[in-house]
Amino acid sequence: IPFVVLCILEAEQEGKAESTEAGSFGYLYEVLVTTALNATTGPKAQLEKKYIFLARLAYQMFKLDARTLLLSHVKEVAEKYSKSVLVRVDIEGMLADLEASRVLINVDGNYAFAYSHLFYYFPARYYKENLDREDGPSLREEICRMADYVSSDRYSMVLMFIIYFARDASGVVRKLVDNANQVYAKEAPANLASDVAFLNQFCEKPEVEIPDRVDMKANREDRRELQDRIDRSERDIVHPRDREFLYSEDLSDKEKFDLSYKHIELLGQVIRNFPGSLPGPEKLSILKASYLLGLRTMSVMFRLLESSTGMYREALAGKNDQDVDVNKLRRAVDNLMLLISRMCTLVMLKKVSGSVGVPDLETAYSETLQQVGST
């Protein structure tokens, strides 16, 4: 991913390459954000002040569910910060630095974070810096609410950084594990044997020609172009990215799939943030929850595919068009169903492994498989 490459290059230049070892988004953003905040047009970078001011500003915007604030409101945040800690804040110089380094942008006196991930990163810093202060109890309640409503993109993104800054905040990891275990709790985990028996009827010998030589570079380019097209298509689809809802059995499968993916991603960030310090039992509970949630989701995918198979075969059975070779059409659709099934399976396996896969955790994975069952 270009973002990860950029972070590694930036870390190398700053002599902080060790910060990227865990591969978590928290570590990666720390490198980019510190580099940006150190840039200054004046005599002093005001690094610590920038961090605290931006955390307060972002938290205000987050609570107001606003992406922009008027300059007067921005100055009000700076003045409150100055009075609360009895320190002089050069807000004009600070804003000039933040605009020059593209942390903030100013459009006709309306200030916003230049990049969406910065908007999520700094509220998490606010939570981290204030959990042990007077507002701590109410902030912990807010974190618990976010853990329950990860259906909202803004909640799940802020949570990702909160996990990096303070994994023990309000037992957020335990809550995420418990919530992950609720998703499709009544479904049996897929075993890729009995649950795919319906696909065996399609397994005629595939007519695939394997070339003698494969152009790997061309294949990579094709994949990248396909991903670009998919990304563009997704941007054109209107969908409720910030719908807040709790998990329930009455949700649609699309909503349940979304919750499944988000829980696997968030639990994966816990593993990636703390691979060397996370206690063994806690690590195993996260891995077990992630493995089983992925397998339960796969089980539902297979059931949906199996029901679709019955519907299309019934439709073909009643087709008497002389211009159509029904058997040929049936074989083509059978092969398509096989392809879709394989794609769904591989996507989920890659989702789990890509989220919780970290070097040097082979022992943890082996113990997880013993608990889950190796199928």
mmCIF file of C-alpha atoms in Angstrom:
data_model
loop_
_atom_site.group_PDB
_atom_site.id
_atom_site.type_symbol
_atom_site.label_atom_id
_atom_site.label_comp_id
_atom_site.label_asym_id
_atom_site.label_seq_id
_atom_site.Cartn_x
_atom_site.Cartn_y
_atom_site.Cartn_z
ATOM 1 C CA ILE A 1 0.000 0.000 0.000
ATOM 2 C CA PRO A 2 1.509 3.399 -0.969
ATOM 3 C CA PHE A 3 0.675 4.835 2.458
ATOM 4 C CA VAL A 4 2.754 2.171 4.214
ATOM 5 C CA VAL A 5 5.660 2.673 1.789
ATOM 6 C CA LEU A 6 5.536 6.427 2.462
ATOM 7 C CA CYS A 7 5.591 5.857 6.229
ATOM 8 C CA ILE A 8 8.585 3.519 6.018
ATOM 9 C CA LEU A 9 10.514 5.994 3.862
ATOM 10 C CA GLU A 10 9.655 8.844 6.225
ATOM 11 C CA ALA A 11 10.694 6.764 9.241
ATOM 12 C CA GLU A 12 13.980 5.839 7.568
ATOM 13 C CA GLN A 13 14.709 9.486 6.829
ATOM 14 C CA GLU A 14 13.923 10.518 10.385
ATOM 15 C CA GLY A 15 15.943 7.667 11.887
ATOM 16 C CA LYS A 16 12.805 6.129 13.386
ATOM 17 C CA ALA A 17 12.485 2.991 11.305
ATOM 18 C CA GLU A 18 11.988 0.888 14.431
ATOM 19 C CA SER A 19 8.635 2.632 14.931
ATOM 20 C CA THR A 20 7.173 0.769 11.964
ATOM 21 C CA GLU A 21 8.133 -2.719 13.173
ATOM 22 C CA ALA A 22 4.698 -3.687 14.458
ATOM 23 C CA GLY A 23 2.952 -2.537 11.274
ATOM 24 C CA SER A 24 0.077 -0.874 13.131
ATOM 25 C CA PHE A 25 -1.578 2.250 11.799
ATOM 26 C CA GLY A 26 -0.936 3.944 15.154
ATOM 27 C CA TYR A 27 2.835 3.512 14.833
ATOM 28 C CA LEU A 28 2.811 4.566 11.187
ATOM 29 C CA TYR A 29 0.822 7.746 11.798
ATOM 30 C CA GLU A 30 2.992 8.690 14.777
ATOM 31 C CA VAL A 31 5.940 8.959 12.389
ATOM 32 C CA LEU A 32 4.105 11.102 9.823
ATOM 33 C CA VAL A 33 2.372 13.342 12.346
ATOM 34 C CA THR A 34 5.526 14.124 14.355
ATOM 35 C CA THR A 35 7.413 14.958 11.172
ATOM 36 C CA ALA A 36 4.633 17.302 10.033
ATOM 37 C CA LEU A 37 4.332 19.062 13.405
ATOM 38 C CA ASN A 38 8.086 19.625 13.628
ATOM 39 C CA ALA A 39 7.978 21.720 10.462
ATOM 40 C CA THR A 40 7.851 25.443 11.283
ATOM 41 C CA THR A 41 8.116 28.817 9.565
ATOM 42 C CA GLY A 42 9.020 30.528 12.825
ATOM 43 C CA PRO A 43 11.786 30.248 15.434
ATOM 44 C CA LYS A 44 10.072 27.476 17.463
ATOM 45 C CA ALA A 45 8.161 24.372 16.380
ATOM 46 C CA GLN A 46 5.913 24.361 19.517
ATOM 47 C CA LEU A 47 5.651 20.583 19.080
ATOM 48 C CA GLU A 48 4.074 19.735 22.446
ATOM 49 C CA LYS A 49 1.640 22.661 22.200
ATOM 50 C CA LYS A 50 0.605 21.627 18.700
ATOM 51 C CA TYR A 51 -0.133 18.091 19.852
ATOM 52 C CA ILE A 52 -2.303 19.252 22.756
ATOM 53 C CA PHE A 53 -4.047 22.032 20.796
ATOM 54 C CA LEU A 54 -4.859 19.717 17.864
ATOM 55 C CA ALA A 55 -6.124 17.023 20.242
ATOM 56 C CA ARG A 56 -8.509 19.526 21.839
ATOM 57 C CA LEU A 57 -9.561 20.942 18.481
ATOM 58 C CA ALA A 58 -10.205 17.501 16.988
ATOM 59 C CA TYR A 59 -12.153 16.359 20.050
ATOM 60 C CA GLN A 60 -14.407 19.436 19.798
ATOM 61 C CA MET A 61 -15.051 18.696 16.123
ATOM 62 C CA PHE A 62 -15.612 15.013 16.861
ATOM 63 C CA LYS A 63 -18.181 15.760 19.574
ATOM 64 C CA LEU A 64 -19.945 18.293 17.337
ATOM 65 C CA ASP A 65 -19.786 15.876 14.392
ATOM 66 C CA ALA A 66 -18.330 18.775 12.388
ATOM 67 C CA ARG A 67 -15.561 18.605 9.797
ATOM 68 C CA THR A 68 -14.865 22.384 9.856
ATOM 69 C CA LEU A 69 -14.731 25.103 12.516
ATOM 70 C CA LEU A 70 -14.723 28.889 12.141
ATOM 71 C CA LEU A 71 -11.492 30.726 12.965
ATOM 72 C CA SER A 72 -13.215 32.330 15.965
ATOM 73 C CA HIS A 73 -14.022 28.878 17.363
ATOM 74 C CA VAL A 74 -10.465 27.659 16.687
ATOM 75 C CA LYS A 75 -9.057 30.653 18.603
ATOM 76 C CA GLU A 76 -11.502 29.952 21.437
ATOM 77 C CA VAL A 77 -10.122 26.404 21.744
ATOM 78 C CA ALA A 78 -6.567 27.820 21.841
ATOM 79 C CA GLU A 79 -7.510 30.406 24.516
ATOM 80 C CA LYS A 80 -9.130 27.766 26.739
ATOM 81 C CA TYR A 81 -6.041 25.606 26.388
ATOM 82 C CA SER A 82 -3.803 28.578 27.256
ATOM 83 C CA LYS A 83 -5.817 29.444 30.383
ATOM 84 C CA SER A 84 -6.143 25.860 31.595
ATOM 85 C CA VAL A 85 -2.393 25.183 31.658
ATOM 86 C CA LEU A 86 -1.191 28.795 32.163
ATOM 87 C CA VAL A 87 1.003 28.877 29.082
ATOM 88 C CA ARG A 88 1.264 31.358 26.216
ATOM 89 C CA VAL A 89 0.079 29.944 22.892
ATOM 90 C CA ASP A 90 1.130 31.697 19.683
ATOM 91 C CA ILE A 91 -2.007 30.701 17.791
ATOM 92 C CA GLU A 92 -1.197 32.773 14.704
ATOM 93 C CA GLY A 93 2.240 31.199 14.325
ATOM 94 C CA MET A 94 0.850 27.761 15.133
ATOM 95 C CA LEU A 95 -1.891 27.998 12.505
ATOM 96 C CA ALA A 96 0.636 29.222 9.934
ATOM 97 C CA ASP A 97 2.803 26.155 10.633
ATOM 98 C CA LEU A 98 -0.130 23.753 10.536
ATOM 99 C CA GLU A 99 -1.365 25.156 7.227
ATOM 100 C CA ALA A 100 2.123 25.070 5.695
ATOM 101 C CA SER A 101 2.613 21.421 6.710
ATOM 102 C CA ARG A 102 -0.875 20.491 5.459
ATOM 103 C CA VAL A 103 -2.151 19.354 8.833
ATOM 104 C CA LEU A 104 -4.943 21.935 8.711
ATOM 105 C CA ILE A 105 -6.490 23.667 5.726
ATOM 106 C CA ASN A 106 -8.188 27.069 5.757
ATOM 107 C CA VAL A 107 -10.998 27.775 3.329
ATOM 108 C CA ASP A 108 -12.473 31.272 3.787
ATOM 109 C CA GLY A 109 -11.903 31.200 7.528
ATOM 110 C CA ASN A 110 -13.172 27.655 7.984
ATOM 111 C CA TYR A 111 -10.540 25.273 9.361
ATOM 112 C CA ALA A 112 -10.489 21.536 8.765
ATOM 113 C CA PHE A 113 -8.005 18.679 9.013
ATOM 114 C CA ALA A 114 -6.376 18.141 5.631
ATOM 115 C CA TYR A 115 -6.630 14.339 5.832
ATOM 116 C CA SER A 116 -9.412 12.265 7.332
ATOM 117 C CA HIS A 117 -7.067 10.022 9.328
ATOM 118 C CA LEU A 118 -5.646 13.066 11.120
ATOM 119 C CA PHE A 119 -9.194 13.927 12.130
ATOM 120 C CA TYR A 120 -9.441 10.467 13.749
ATOM 121 C CA TYR A 121 -5.904 10.377 15.156
ATOM 122 C CA PHE A 122 -6.103 13.529 17.292
ATOM 123 C CA PRO A 123 -9.377 12.820 19.173
ATOM 124 C CA ALA A 124 -7.767 9.545 20.239
ATOM 125 C CA ARG A 125 -4.830 11.546 21.632
ATOM 126 C CA TYR A 126 -7.320 13.658 23.585
ATOM 127 C CA TYR A 127 -8.818 10.544 25.161
ATOM 128 C CA LYS A 128 -5.343 9.255 26.023
ATOM 129 C CA GLU A 129 -4.259 12.534 27.656
ATOM 130 C CA ASN A 130 -7.422 12.987 29.730
ATOM 131 C CA LEU A 131 -8.497 9.509 30.841
ATOM 132 C CA ASP A 132 -6.866 9.970 34.251
ATOM 133 C CA ARG A 133 -8.159 13.484 34.793
ATOM 134 C CA GLU A 134 -11.449 14.976 35.988
ATOM 135 C CA ASP A 135 -13.341 14.063 32.793
ATOM 136 C CA GLY A 136 -11.939 10.522 32.816
ATOM 137 C CA PRO A 137 -15.174 8.676 33.794
ATOM 138 C CA SER A 138 -17.271 10.360 31.083
ATOM 139 C CA LEU A 139 -14.533 9.778 28.495
ATOM 140 C CA ARG A 140 -14.442 6.087 29.391
ATOM 141 C CA GLU A 141 -18.198 5.895 28.865
ATOM 142 C CA GLU A 142 -17.739 7.471 25.435
ATOM 143 C CA ILE A 143 -15.104 4.858 24.554
ATOM 144 C CA CYS A 144 -17.455 2.058 25.650
ATOM 145 C CA ARG A 145 -20.176 3.487 23.432
ATOM 146 C CA MET A 146 -17.789 3.594 20.463
ATOM 147 C CA ALA A 147 -16.867 -0.058 21.056
ATOM 148 C CA ASP A 148 -20.559 -0.964 20.928
ATOM 149 C CA TYR A 149 -21.227 1.089 17.792
ATOM 150 C CA VAL A 150 -18.319 0.199 15.506
ATOM 151 C CA SER A 151 -20.888 0.242 12.683
ATOM 152 C CA SER A 152 -20.007 3.947 12.472
ATOM 153 C CA ASP A 153 -16.838 4.562 10.462
ATOM 154 C CA ARG A 154 -15.817 7.529 12.604
ATOM 155 C CA TYR A 155 -16.198 5.514 15.800
ATOM 156 C CA SER A 156 -14.252 2.530 14.448
ATOM 157 C CA MET A 157 -11.436 4.771 13.133
ATOM 158 C CA VAL A 158 -11.054 6.707 16.403
ATOM 159 C CA LEU A 159 -11.149 3.402 18.295
ATOM 160 C CA MET A 160 -8.303 2.081 16.151
ATOM 161 C CA PHE A 161 -6.063 4.897 17.433
ATOM 162 C CA ILE A 162 -7.392 4.703 21.017
ATOM 163 C CA ILE A 163 -6.311 1.055 21.043
ATOM 164 C CA TYR A 164 -2.822 2.202 20.008
ATOM 165 C CA PHE A 165 -2.641 4.897 22.693
ATOM 166 C CA ALA A 166 -4.400 3.161 25.582
ATOM 167 C CA ARG A 167 -5.417 -0.435 25.014
ATOM 168 C CA ASP A 168 -6.705 -0.871 28.576
ATOM 169 C CA ALA A 169 -9.076 2.097 28.396
ATOM 170 C CA SER A 170 -12.406 0.976 29.878
ATOM 171 C CA GLY A 171 -11.637 -2.628 29.040
ATOM 172 C CA VAL A 172 -12.122 -1.744 25.361
ATOM 173 C CA VAL A 173 -10.296 -4.849 24.111
ATOM 174 C CA ARG A 174 -12.403 -7.179 26.263
ATOM 175 C CA LYS A 175 -15.558 -5.417 25.053
ATOM 176 C CA LEU A 176 -14.500 -5.781 21.399
ATOM 177 C CA VAL A 177 -13.831 -9.505 21.939
ATOM 178 C CA ASP A 178 -17.232 -9.961 23.605
ATOM 179 C CA ASN A 179 -18.987 -8.050 20.813
ATOM 180 C CA ALA A 180 -17.126 -10.022 18.131
ATOM 181 C CA ASN A 181 -18.306 -13.253 19.749
ATOM 182 C CA GLN A 182 -21.930 -12.070 19.417
ATOM 183 C CA VAL A 183 -21.770 -11.631 15.628
ATOM 184 C CA TYR A 184 -23.384 -14.719 14.049
ATOM 185 C CA ALA A 185 -23.121 -16.419 17.452
ATOM 186 C CA LYS A 186 -25.766 -18.998 16.461
ATOM 187 C CA GLU A 187 -23.844 -20.070 13.351
ATOM 188 C CA ALA A 188 -21.501 -23.059 13.369
ATOM 189 C CA PRO A 189 -17.976 -22.174 12.190
ATOM 190 C CA ALA A 190 -17.248 -23.292 8.634
ATOM 191 C CA ASN A 191 -15.140 -26.455 8.352
ATOM 192 C CA LEU A 192 -14.688 -26.329 4.546
ATOM 193 C CA ALA A 193 -15.932 -29.933 4.334
ATOM 194 C CA SER A 194 -19.601 -30.659 5.036
ATOM 195 C CA ASP A 195 -20.583 -27.022 4.508
ATOM 196 C CA VAL A 196 -19.191 -27.009 0.960
ATOM 197 C CA ALA A 197 -20.648 -30.404 -0.029
ATOM 198 C CA PHE A 198 -23.148 -28.644 -2.310
ATOM 199 C CA LEU A 199 -20.228 -27.419 -4.438
ATOM 200 C CA ASN A 200 -18.997 -30.936 -5.186
ATOM 201 C CA GLN A 201 -21.752 -31.383 -7.785
ATOM 202 C CA PHE A 202 -20.067 -28.643 -9.851
ATOM 203 C CA CYS A 203 -16.567 -30.102 -9.707
ATOM 204 C CA GLU A 204 -16.069 -31.354 -13.210
ATOM 205 C CA LYS A 205 -12.518 -31.122 -14.483
ATOM 206 C CA PRO A 206 -12.026 -27.434 -15.283
ATOM 207 C CA GLU A 207 -10.911 -26.541 -18.782
ATOM 208 C CA VAL A 208 -8.016 -24.290 -17.846
ATOM 209 C CA GLU A 209 -4.926 -23.780 -19.957
ATOM 210 C CA ILE A 210 -1.862 -23.043 -17.870
ATOM 211 C CA PRO A 211 0.689 -20.992 -19.821
ATOM 212 C CA ASP A 212 4.323 -22.072 -19.927
ATOM 213 C CA ARG A 213 5.480 -18.621 -18.858
ATOM 214 C CA VAL A 214 3.698 -16.011 -16.759
ATOM 215 C CA ASP A 215 4.372 -12.264 -17.010
ATOM 216 C CA MET A 216 4.396 -11.404 -13.288
ATOM 217 C CA LYS A 217 4.892 -7.676 -13.901
ATOM 218 C CA ALA A 218 1.883 -7.510 -16.244
ATOM 219 C CA ASN A 219 -0.210 -9.504 -13.753
ATOM 220 C CA ARG A 220 0.661 -7.065 -10.959
ATOM 221 C CA GLU A 221 -0.258 -4.102 -13.160
ATOM 222 C CA ASP A 222 -3.573 -5.752 -14.068
ATOM 223 C CA ARG A 223 -4.356 -6.321 -10.396
ATOM 224 C CA ARG A 224 -3.546 -2.700 -9.538
ATOM 225 C CA GLU A 225 -5.696 -1.374 -12.364
ATOM 226 C CA LEU A 226 -8.563 -3.619 -11.241
ATOM 227 C CA GLN A 227 -8.209 -2.349 -7.667
ATOM 228 C CA ASP A 228 -8.290 1.247 -8.929
ATOM 229 C CA ARG A 229 -11.513 0.533 -10.822
ATOM 230 C CA ILE A 230 -13.043 -1.093 -7.739
ATOM 231 C CA ASP A 231 -12.052 1.902 -5.585
ATOM 232 C CA ARG A 232 -13.574 4.334 -8.074
ATOM 233 C CA SER A 233 -16.782 2.298 -8.207
ATOM 234 C CA GLU A 234 -17.027 2.217 -4.415
ATOM 235 C CA ARG A 235 -16.740 6.003 -4.255
ATOM 236 C CA ASP A 236 -19.735 6.267 -6.592
ATOM 237 C CA ILE A 237 -21.919 4.065 -4.387
ATOM 238 C CA VAL A 238 -23.917 5.948 -1.772
ATOM 239 C CA HIS A 239 -24.101 4.038 1.489
ATOM 240 C CA PRO A 240 -24.613 5.019 5.154
ATOM 241 C CA ARG A 241 -21.020 5.033 6.384
ATOM 242 C CA ASP A 242 -21.877 6.494 9.776
ATOM 243 C CA ARG A 243 -25.010 4.592 10.706
ATOM 244 C CA GLU A 244 -24.883 3.791 14.395
ATOM 245 C CA PHE A 245 -26.478 0.480 15.339
ATOM 246 C CA LEU A 246 -25.916 -2.286 17.838
ATOM 247 C CA TYR A 247 -25.591 -5.881 16.710
ATOM 248 C CA SER A 248 -28.820 -7.838 16.642
ATOM 249 C CA GLU A 249 -30.092 -10.938 14.868
ATOM 250 C CA ASP A 250 -32.553 -8.727 12.963
ATOM 251 C CA LEU A 251 -29.807 -6.931 11.010
ATOM 252 C CA SER A 252 -29.330 -7.677 7.324
ATOM 253 C CA ASP A 253 -26.456 -9.938 6.304
ATOM 254 C CA LYS A 254 -24.753 -6.933 4.679
ATOM 255 C CA GLU A 255 -24.772 -5.107 8.024
ATOM 256 C CA LYS A 256 -23.578 -8.218 9.847
ATOM 257 C CA PHE A 257 -20.769 -8.739 7.309
ATOM 258 C CA ASP A 258 -19.706 -5.122 7.850
ATOM 259 C CA LEU A 259 -19.608 -5.576 11.628
ATOM 260 C CA SER A 260 -17.685 -8.809 11.181
ATOM 261 C CA TYR A 261 -15.001 -7.107 9.085
ATOM 262 C CA LYS A 262 -14.692 -4.139 11.441
ATOM 263 C CA HIS A 263 -14.267 -6.314 14.530
ATOM 264 C CA ILE A 264 -11.592 -8.417 12.822
ATOM 265 C CA GLU A 265 -9.762 -5.230 11.752
ATOM 266 C CA LEU A 266 -9.884 -3.664 15.220
ATOM 267 C CA LEU A 267 -8.810 -6.837 17.018
ATOM 268 C CA GLY A 268 -6.009 -7.162 14.467
ATOM 269 C CA GLN A 269 -4.766 -3.691 15.422
ATOM 270 C CA VAL A 270 -4.533 -4.796 19.071
ATOM 271 C CA ILE A 271 -2.302 -7.706 18.021
ATOM 272 C CA ARG A 272 -0.204 -5.478 15.740
ATOM 273 C CA ASN A 273 0.201 -2.717 18.323
ATOM 274 C CA PHE A 274 1.348 -4.989 21.149
ATOM 275 C CA PRO A 275 2.696 -8.294 19.767
ATOM 276 C CA GLY A 276 5.488 -8.426 22.356
ATOM 277 C CA SER A 277 3.661 -7.129 25.441
ATOM 278 C CA LEU A 278 0.082 -8.412 25.147
ATOM 279 C CA PRO A 279 -0.386 -11.163 27.782
ATOM 280 C CA GLY A 280 -0.746 -14.688 26.405
ATOM 281 C CA PRO A 281 -4.346 -15.342 27.581
ATOM 282 C CA GLU A 282 -5.502 -11.984 26.188
ATOM 283 C CA LYS A 283 -3.714 -12.671 22.902
ATOM 284 C CA LEU A 284 -5.357 -16.097 22.600
ATOM 285 C CA SER A 285 -8.838 -14.682 23.306
ATOM 286 C CA ILE A 286 -8.363 -12.111 20.519
ATOM 287 C CA LEU A 287 -7.049 -14.684 18.045
ATOM 288 C CA LYS A 288 -9.783 -17.182 18.891
ATOM 289 C CA ALA A 289 -12.497 -14.529 18.493
ATOM 290 C CA SER A 290 -11.041 -13.414 15.141
ATOM 291 C CA TYR A 291 -10.633 -16.954 13.774
ATOM 292 C CA LEU A 292 -14.132 -18.038 14.794
ATOM 293 C CA LEU A 293 -15.806 -14.836 13.589
ATOM 294 C CA GLY A 294 -14.183 -15.304 10.181
ATOM 295 C CA LEU A 295 -15.299 -18.944 10.032
ATOM 296 C CA ARG A 296 -18.857 -18.152 11.133
ATOM 297 C CA THR A 297 -19.095 -15.451 8.468
ATOM 298 C CA MET A 298 -17.829 -17.928 5.869
ATOM 299 C CA SER A 299 -20.500 -20.384 6.967
ATOM 300 C CA VAL A 300 -23.206 -17.782 6.245
ATOM 301 C CA MET A 301 -21.613 -17.029 2.871
ATOM 302 C CA PHE A 302 -21.833 -20.712 1.933
ATOM 303 C CA ARG A 303 -25.476 -20.899 2.991
ATOM 304 C CA LEU A 304 -26.339 -17.853 0.863
ATOM 305 C CA LEU A 305 -24.471 -19.333 -2.112
ATOM 306 C CA GLU A 306 -26.213 -22.687 -1.683
ATOM 307 C CA SER A 307 -29.646 -21.049 -1.695
ATOM 308 C CA SER A 308 -28.675 -19.073 -4.810
ATOM 309 C CA THR A 309 -27.634 -22.311 -6.485
ATOM 310 C CA GLY A 310 -31.071 -23.829 -5.990
ATOM 311 C CA MET A 311 -32.756 -20.699 -7.360
ATOM 312 C CA TYR A 312 -30.708 -20.494 -10.576
ATOM 313 C CA ARG A 313 -30.982 -24.257 -11.256
ATOM 314 C CA GLU A 314 -34.741 -24.077 -10.845
ATOM 315 C CA ALA A 315 -34.834 -21.136 -13.260
ATOM 316 C CA LEU A 316 -32.752 -23.019 -15.839
ATOM 317 C CA ALA A 317 -34.885 -26.141 -15.517
ATOM 318 C CA GLY A 318 -37.911 -24.269 -16.818
ATOM 319 C CA LYS A 319 -36.080 -22.757 -19.787
ATOM 320 C CA ASN A 320 -37.093 -24.179 -23.215
ATOM 321 C CA ASP A 321 -35.457 -21.695 -25.572
ATOM 322 C CA GLN A 322 -34.191 -23.531 -28.671
ATOM 323 C CA ASP A 323 -31.535 -20.856 -29.255
ATOM 324 C CA VAL A 324 -29.895 -21.554 -25.899
ATOM 325 C CA ASP A 325 -27.873 -24.626 -24.974
ATOM 326 C CA VAL A 326 -29.207 -25.052 -21.433
ATOM 327 C CA ASN A 327 -26.564 -27.619 -20.462
ATOM 328 C CA LYS A 328 -23.766 -25.346 -21.629
ATOM 329 C CA LEU A 329 -25.322 -22.424 -19.790
ATOM 330 C CA ARG A 330 -25.699 -24.524 -16.636
ATOM 331 C CA ARG A 331 -22.014 -25.554 -16.760
ATOM 332 C CA ALA A 332 -20.994 -21.917 -17.197
ATOM 333 C CA VAL A 333 -23.049 -20.824 -14.185
ATOM 334 C CA ASP A 334 -21.787 -23.809 -12.165
ATOM 335 C CA ASN A 335 -18.216 -22.691 -12.830
ATOM 336 C CA LEU A 336 -19.163 -19.157 -11.852
ATOM 337 C CA MET A 337 -20.594 -20.405 -8.535
ATOM 338 C CA LEU A 338 -17.371 -22.316 -7.878
ATOM 339 C CA LEU A 339 -15.323 -19.217 -8.638
ATOM 340 C CA ILE A 340 -17.444 -17.000 -6.371
ATOM 341 C CA SER A 341 -17.231 -19.578 -3.555
ATOM 342 C CA ARG A 342 -13.447 -19.757 -3.836
ATOM 343 C CA MET A 343 -13.170 -15.976 -3.926
ATOM 344 C CA CYS A 344 -15.359 -15.552 -0.826
ATOM 345 C CA THR A 345 -13.356 -18.186 1.029
ATOM 346 C CA LEU A 346 -9.976 -16.718 0.125
ATOM 347 C CA VAL A 347 -11.088 -13.166 0.878
ATOM 348 C CA MET A 348 -12.164 -14.113 4.414
ATOM 349 C CA LEU A 349 -9.058 -16.194 5.082
ATOM 350 C CA LYS A 350 -6.878 -13.313 3.862
ATOM 351 C CA LYS A 351 -8.909 -10.844 5.940
ATOM 352 C CA VAL A 352 -8.213 -12.759 9.138
ATOM 353 C CA SER A 353 -4.571 -13.527 8.377
ATOM 354 C CA GLY A 354 -3.911 -9.985 7.126
ATOM 355 C CA SER A 355 -5.431 -8.496 10.270
ATOM 356 C CA VAL A 356 -3.928 -10.675 13.029
ATOM 357 C CA GLY A 357 -0.860 -12.018 11.209
ATOM 358 C CA VAL A 358 2.376 -10.841 12.849
ATOM 359 C CA PRO A 359 5.857 -12.433 12.732
ATOM 360 C CA ASP A 360 7.037 -14.437 15.764
ATOM 361 C CA LEU A 361 3.541 -15.416 16.971
ATOM 362 C CA GLU A 362 3.656 -18.993 15.677
ATOM 363 C CA THR A 363 3.204 -20.404 19.190
ATOM 364 C CA ALA A 364 0.081 -18.299 19.729
ATOM 365 C CA TYR A 365 -1.368 -19.404 16.373
ATOM 366 C CA SER A 366 -0.704 -23.087 17.167
ATOM 367 C CA GLU A 367 -2.448 -22.805 20.538
ATOM 368 C CA THR A 368 -5.376 -20.975 18.925
ATOM 369 C CA LEU A 369 -5.779 -23.776 16.372
ATOM 370 C CA GLN A 370 -5.829 -26.309 19.195
ATOM 371 C CA GLN A 371 -8.727 -24.407 20.792
ATOM 372 C CA VAL A 372 -10.613 -23.654 17.576
ATOM 373 C CA GLY A 373 -9.893 -26.957 15.853
ATOM 374 C CA SER A 374 -7.755 -27.400 12.749
ATOM 375 C CA THR A 375 -10.048 -28.318 9.830
#
